[in-house]
Short mmCIF file of C-alpha atoms (C1' of nucleotides) in Angstrom, two decimals:
data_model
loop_
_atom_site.label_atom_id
_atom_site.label_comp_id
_atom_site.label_asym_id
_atom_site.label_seq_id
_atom_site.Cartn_x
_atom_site.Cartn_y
_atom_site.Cartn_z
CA UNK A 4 39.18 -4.67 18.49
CA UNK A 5 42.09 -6.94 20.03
CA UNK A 6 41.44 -9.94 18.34
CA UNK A 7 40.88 -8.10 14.80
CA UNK A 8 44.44 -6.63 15.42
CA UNK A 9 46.29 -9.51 15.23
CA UNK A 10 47.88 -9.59 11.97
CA UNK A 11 48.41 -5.94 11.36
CA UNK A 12 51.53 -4.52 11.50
CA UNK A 13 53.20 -1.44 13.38
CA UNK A 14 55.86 0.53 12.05
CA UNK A 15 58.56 2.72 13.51
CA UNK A 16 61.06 3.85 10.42
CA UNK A 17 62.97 0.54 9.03
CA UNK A 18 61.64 -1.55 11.60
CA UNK A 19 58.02 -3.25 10.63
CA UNK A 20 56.89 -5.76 13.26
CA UNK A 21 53.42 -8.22 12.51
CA UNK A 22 51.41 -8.57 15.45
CA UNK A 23 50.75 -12.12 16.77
CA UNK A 24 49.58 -11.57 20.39
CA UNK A 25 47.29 -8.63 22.13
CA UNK A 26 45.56 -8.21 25.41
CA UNK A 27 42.32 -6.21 25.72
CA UNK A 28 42.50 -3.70 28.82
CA UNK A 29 39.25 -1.37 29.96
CA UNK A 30 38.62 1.02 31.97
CA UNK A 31 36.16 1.00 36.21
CA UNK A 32 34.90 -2.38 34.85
CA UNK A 33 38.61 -3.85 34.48
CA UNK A 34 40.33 -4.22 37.80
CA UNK A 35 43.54 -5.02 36.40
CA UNK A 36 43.45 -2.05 34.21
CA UNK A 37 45.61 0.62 35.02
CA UNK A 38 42.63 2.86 34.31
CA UNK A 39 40.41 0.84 37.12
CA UNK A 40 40.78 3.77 39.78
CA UNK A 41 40.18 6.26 37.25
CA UNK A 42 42.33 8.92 35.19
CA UNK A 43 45.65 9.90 36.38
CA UNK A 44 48.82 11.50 34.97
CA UNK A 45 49.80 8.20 34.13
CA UNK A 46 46.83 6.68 32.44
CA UNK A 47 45.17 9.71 30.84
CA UNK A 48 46.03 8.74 27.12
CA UNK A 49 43.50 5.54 28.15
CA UNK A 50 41.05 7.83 28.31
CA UNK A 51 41.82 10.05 25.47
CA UNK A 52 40.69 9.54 21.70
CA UNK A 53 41.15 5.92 19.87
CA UNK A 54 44.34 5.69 17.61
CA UNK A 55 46.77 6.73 19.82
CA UNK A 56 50.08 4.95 22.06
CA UNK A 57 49.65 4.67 25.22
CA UNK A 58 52.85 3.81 26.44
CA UNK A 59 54.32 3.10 29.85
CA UNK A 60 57.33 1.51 31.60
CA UNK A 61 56.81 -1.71 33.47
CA UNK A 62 59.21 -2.97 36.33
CA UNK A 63 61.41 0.06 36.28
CA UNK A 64 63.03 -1.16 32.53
CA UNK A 65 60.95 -1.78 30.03
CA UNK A 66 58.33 0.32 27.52
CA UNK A 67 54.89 -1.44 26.24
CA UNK A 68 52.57 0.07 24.23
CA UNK A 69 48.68 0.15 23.74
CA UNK A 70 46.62 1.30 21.27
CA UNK A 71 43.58 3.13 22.48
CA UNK A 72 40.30 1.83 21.23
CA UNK A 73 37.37 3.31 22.90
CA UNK A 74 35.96 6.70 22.42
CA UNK A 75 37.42 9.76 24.49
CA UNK A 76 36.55 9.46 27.48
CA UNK A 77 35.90 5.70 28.13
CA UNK A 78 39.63 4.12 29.44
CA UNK A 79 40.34 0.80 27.15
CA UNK A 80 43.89 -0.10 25.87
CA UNK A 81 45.24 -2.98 23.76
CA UNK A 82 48.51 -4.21 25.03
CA UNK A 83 51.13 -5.13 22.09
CA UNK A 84 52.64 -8.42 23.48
CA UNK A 85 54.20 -9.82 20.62
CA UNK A 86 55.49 -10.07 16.90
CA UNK A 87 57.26 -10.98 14.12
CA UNK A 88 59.75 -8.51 12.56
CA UNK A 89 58.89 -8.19 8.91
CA UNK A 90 61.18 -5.44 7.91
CA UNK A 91 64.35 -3.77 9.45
CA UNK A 92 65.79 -7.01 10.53
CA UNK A 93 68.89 -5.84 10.98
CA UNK A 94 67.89 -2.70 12.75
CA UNK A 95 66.24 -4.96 15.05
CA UNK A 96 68.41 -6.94 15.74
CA UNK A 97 71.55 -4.39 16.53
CA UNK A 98 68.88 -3.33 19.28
CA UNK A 99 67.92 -6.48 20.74
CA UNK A 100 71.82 -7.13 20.95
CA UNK A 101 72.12 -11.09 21.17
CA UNK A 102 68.42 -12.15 21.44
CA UNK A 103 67.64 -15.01 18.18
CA UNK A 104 65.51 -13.66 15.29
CA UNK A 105 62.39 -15.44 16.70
CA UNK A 106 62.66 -13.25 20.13
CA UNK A 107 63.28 -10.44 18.79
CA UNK A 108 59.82 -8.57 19.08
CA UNK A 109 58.09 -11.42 21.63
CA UNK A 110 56.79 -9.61 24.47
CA UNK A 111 55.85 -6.38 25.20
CA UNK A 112 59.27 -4.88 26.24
CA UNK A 113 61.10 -6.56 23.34
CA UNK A 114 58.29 -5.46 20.83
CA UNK A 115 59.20 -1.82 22.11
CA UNK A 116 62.84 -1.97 22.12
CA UNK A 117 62.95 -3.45 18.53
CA UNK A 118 60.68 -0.92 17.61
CA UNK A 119 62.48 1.50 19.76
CA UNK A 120 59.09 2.80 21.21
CA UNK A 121 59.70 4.61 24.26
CA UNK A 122 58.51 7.62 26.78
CA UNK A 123 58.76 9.78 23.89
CA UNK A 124 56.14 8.40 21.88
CA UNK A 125 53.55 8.27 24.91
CA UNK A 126 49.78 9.93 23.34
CA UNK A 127 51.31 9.70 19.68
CA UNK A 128 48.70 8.85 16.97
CA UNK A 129 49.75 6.59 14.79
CA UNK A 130 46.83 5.65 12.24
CA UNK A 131 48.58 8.14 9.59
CA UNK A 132 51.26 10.69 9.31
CA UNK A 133 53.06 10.02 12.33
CA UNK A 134 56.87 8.28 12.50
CA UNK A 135 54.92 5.54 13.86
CA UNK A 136 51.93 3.85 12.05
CA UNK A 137 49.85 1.26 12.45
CA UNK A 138 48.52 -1.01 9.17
CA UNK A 139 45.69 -2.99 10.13
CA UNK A 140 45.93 -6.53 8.52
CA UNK A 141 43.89 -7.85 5.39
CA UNK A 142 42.09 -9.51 6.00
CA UNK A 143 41.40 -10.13 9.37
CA UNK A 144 42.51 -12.91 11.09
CA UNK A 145 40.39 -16.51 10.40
CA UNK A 146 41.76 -18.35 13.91
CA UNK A 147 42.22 -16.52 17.15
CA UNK A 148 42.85 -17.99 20.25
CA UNK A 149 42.40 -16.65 23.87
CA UNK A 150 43.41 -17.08 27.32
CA UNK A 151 43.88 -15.08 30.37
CA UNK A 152 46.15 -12.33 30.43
CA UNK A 153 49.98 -12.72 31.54
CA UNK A 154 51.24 -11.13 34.25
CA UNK A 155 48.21 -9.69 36.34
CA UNK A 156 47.08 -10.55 39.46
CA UNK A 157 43.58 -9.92 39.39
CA UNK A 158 40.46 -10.27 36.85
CA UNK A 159 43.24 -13.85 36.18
CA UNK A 160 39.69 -15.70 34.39
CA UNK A 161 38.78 -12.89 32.43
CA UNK A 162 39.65 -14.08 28.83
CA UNK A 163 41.55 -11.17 27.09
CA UNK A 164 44.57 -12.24 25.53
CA UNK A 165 44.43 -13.08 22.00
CA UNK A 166 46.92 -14.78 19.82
CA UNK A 167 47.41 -16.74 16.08
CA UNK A 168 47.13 -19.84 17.24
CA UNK A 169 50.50 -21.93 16.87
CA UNK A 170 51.95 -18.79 15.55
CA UNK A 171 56.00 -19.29 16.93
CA UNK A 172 56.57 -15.44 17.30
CA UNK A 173 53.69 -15.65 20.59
CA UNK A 174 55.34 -15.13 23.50
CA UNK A 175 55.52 -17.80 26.20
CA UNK A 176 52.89 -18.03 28.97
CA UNK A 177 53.45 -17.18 32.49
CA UNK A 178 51.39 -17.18 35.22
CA UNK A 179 51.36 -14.20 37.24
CA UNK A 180 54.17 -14.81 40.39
CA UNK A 181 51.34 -13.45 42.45
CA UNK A 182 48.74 -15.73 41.56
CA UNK A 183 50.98 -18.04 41.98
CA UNK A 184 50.26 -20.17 44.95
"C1'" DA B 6 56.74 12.18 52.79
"C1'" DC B 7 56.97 7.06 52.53
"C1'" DA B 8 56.40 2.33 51.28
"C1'" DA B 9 54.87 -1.13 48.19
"C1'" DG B 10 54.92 -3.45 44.10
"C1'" DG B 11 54.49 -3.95 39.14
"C1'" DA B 12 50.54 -5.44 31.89
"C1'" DT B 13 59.10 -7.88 32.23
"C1'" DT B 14 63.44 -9.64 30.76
"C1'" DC B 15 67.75 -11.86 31.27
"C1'" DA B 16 71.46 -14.58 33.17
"C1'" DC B 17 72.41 -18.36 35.69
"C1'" DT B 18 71.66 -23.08 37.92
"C1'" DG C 15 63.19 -22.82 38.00
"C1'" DT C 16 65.01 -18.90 40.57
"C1'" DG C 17 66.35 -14.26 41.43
"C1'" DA C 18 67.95 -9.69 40.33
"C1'" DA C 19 67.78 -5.29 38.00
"C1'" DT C 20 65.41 -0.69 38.53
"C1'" DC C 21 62.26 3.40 38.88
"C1'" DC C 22 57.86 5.18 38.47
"C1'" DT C 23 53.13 5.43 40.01
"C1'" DT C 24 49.91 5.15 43.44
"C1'" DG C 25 47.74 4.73 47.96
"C1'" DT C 26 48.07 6.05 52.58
"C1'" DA C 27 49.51 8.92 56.58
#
DNA sequence: ACAAGGATTCACT
DNA sequence: GTGAATCCTTGTA
C-alpha cells in the first residue's frame, strides 16, 4: 500500500496536498512501530479498520498522520512524510507563516500543519464524506524509490520509506540522532 | 507516582 | 552542524 500511495492526494477544505514520500509502519513484527507492544490508548486506531487517520503528536509539537491499511485488528500505519501543495496555496502558506512554497507540506509535521490536521481528526475516515479525503492517484506511480525510515532508532535496515524519486517536494534525509554514532 | 525519550522543526552559528 | 522547544505516552517501581 505505501508505495502505491505516492501520488495521491489528501484534502482538508482549500488545502490539497500530493503525496511524494510515505513510510510503511506494522504492527508485533515492527519494532519501531508504535503498535510493537501491542494496543494502547494511543495506538488503537492502528489496529482499527483501514481508511482511517491515525494521528499523533511527535516531540511534544507537532501532528503526523497515517492512514491505516490492514484489516481491523492487525496494527499497520502509513506515515504521510511529505508533499506538494496543489490547491489552497495561500491557505497554506498563511499557516506555515514564512516557510518557501517548496517546504510548505515536506515532512510530517509541516504536511499536518498545512493541512491543519490535528488531535481532532485522530480515527477520522477519510476515503469519502468526511472534511478530510483521501484521492488515490491515477495511475499509480511508475518509479518508487526506498530507503530506511527517518527518524527511528530501531528496525534502521528495514526498507520502508518510499518516495518519487528526484521529486523536490521529498523531505531531506536524516539519520536518526540515536543511531547516530 | 516518576522518569525517559520521541515516526520533528526551526533558528542560529 | 548544533541545540532548544515542549508534552504526551509508556515502562517501571
Amino acid at each position: 500500500m505505501a508505495p502505491a500511495l505516492l501520488g495521491s492526494t489528501l484534502r482538508h477544505g482549500d488545502v490539497a496536498v500530493r503525496l511524494v514520500e510515505v513510510e510503511a509502519y506494522e504492527g508485533a513484527t515492527d519494532a519501531a512501530s508504535h503498535a510493537a507492544r501491542g494496543r494502547t490508548a494511543r495506538n488503537e486506531v492502528m489496529f482499527g479498520p483501514p481508511g482511517h487517520l491515525y494521528v499523533y503528536l511527535a516531540y511534544g509539537m507537532h501532528y503526523a498522520c497515517n492512514l491505516v491499511c490492514r484489516p481491523e485488528g492487525t496494527a499497520a500505519g502509513v506515515l504521510l512524510r511529505a508533499g506538494e501543495v496543489v490547491e489552497g496555496l495561500e491557505v497554506a502558506r498563511r499557516r506555515r507563516g514564512r516557510a518557501v512554497d517548496r517546504d510548505l507540506a515536506r515532512g510530517p509535521g509541516r504536511l499536518c500543519q498545512a493541512l491543519a490536521i490535528g488531535a481532532e481528526h485522530k480515527g477520522i475516515y477519510v476515503l469519502g464524506g468526511g472534511p478530510v479525503t483521501l484521492t488515490l492517484g491515477t495511475p499509480p506511480p511508475t518509479e518508487v524509490a526506498r530507503g530506511p525510515r527517518v527518524g527511528v532508532s530501531v528496525e534502521v535496515d528495514r526498507p520502508w520509506r518510499f518516495w518519487l524519486p528526484g521529486d523536490p517536494y521529498v523531505s531531506d534525509y536524516r539519520r536518526s540522532p540515536r543511531a547516530r554514532r
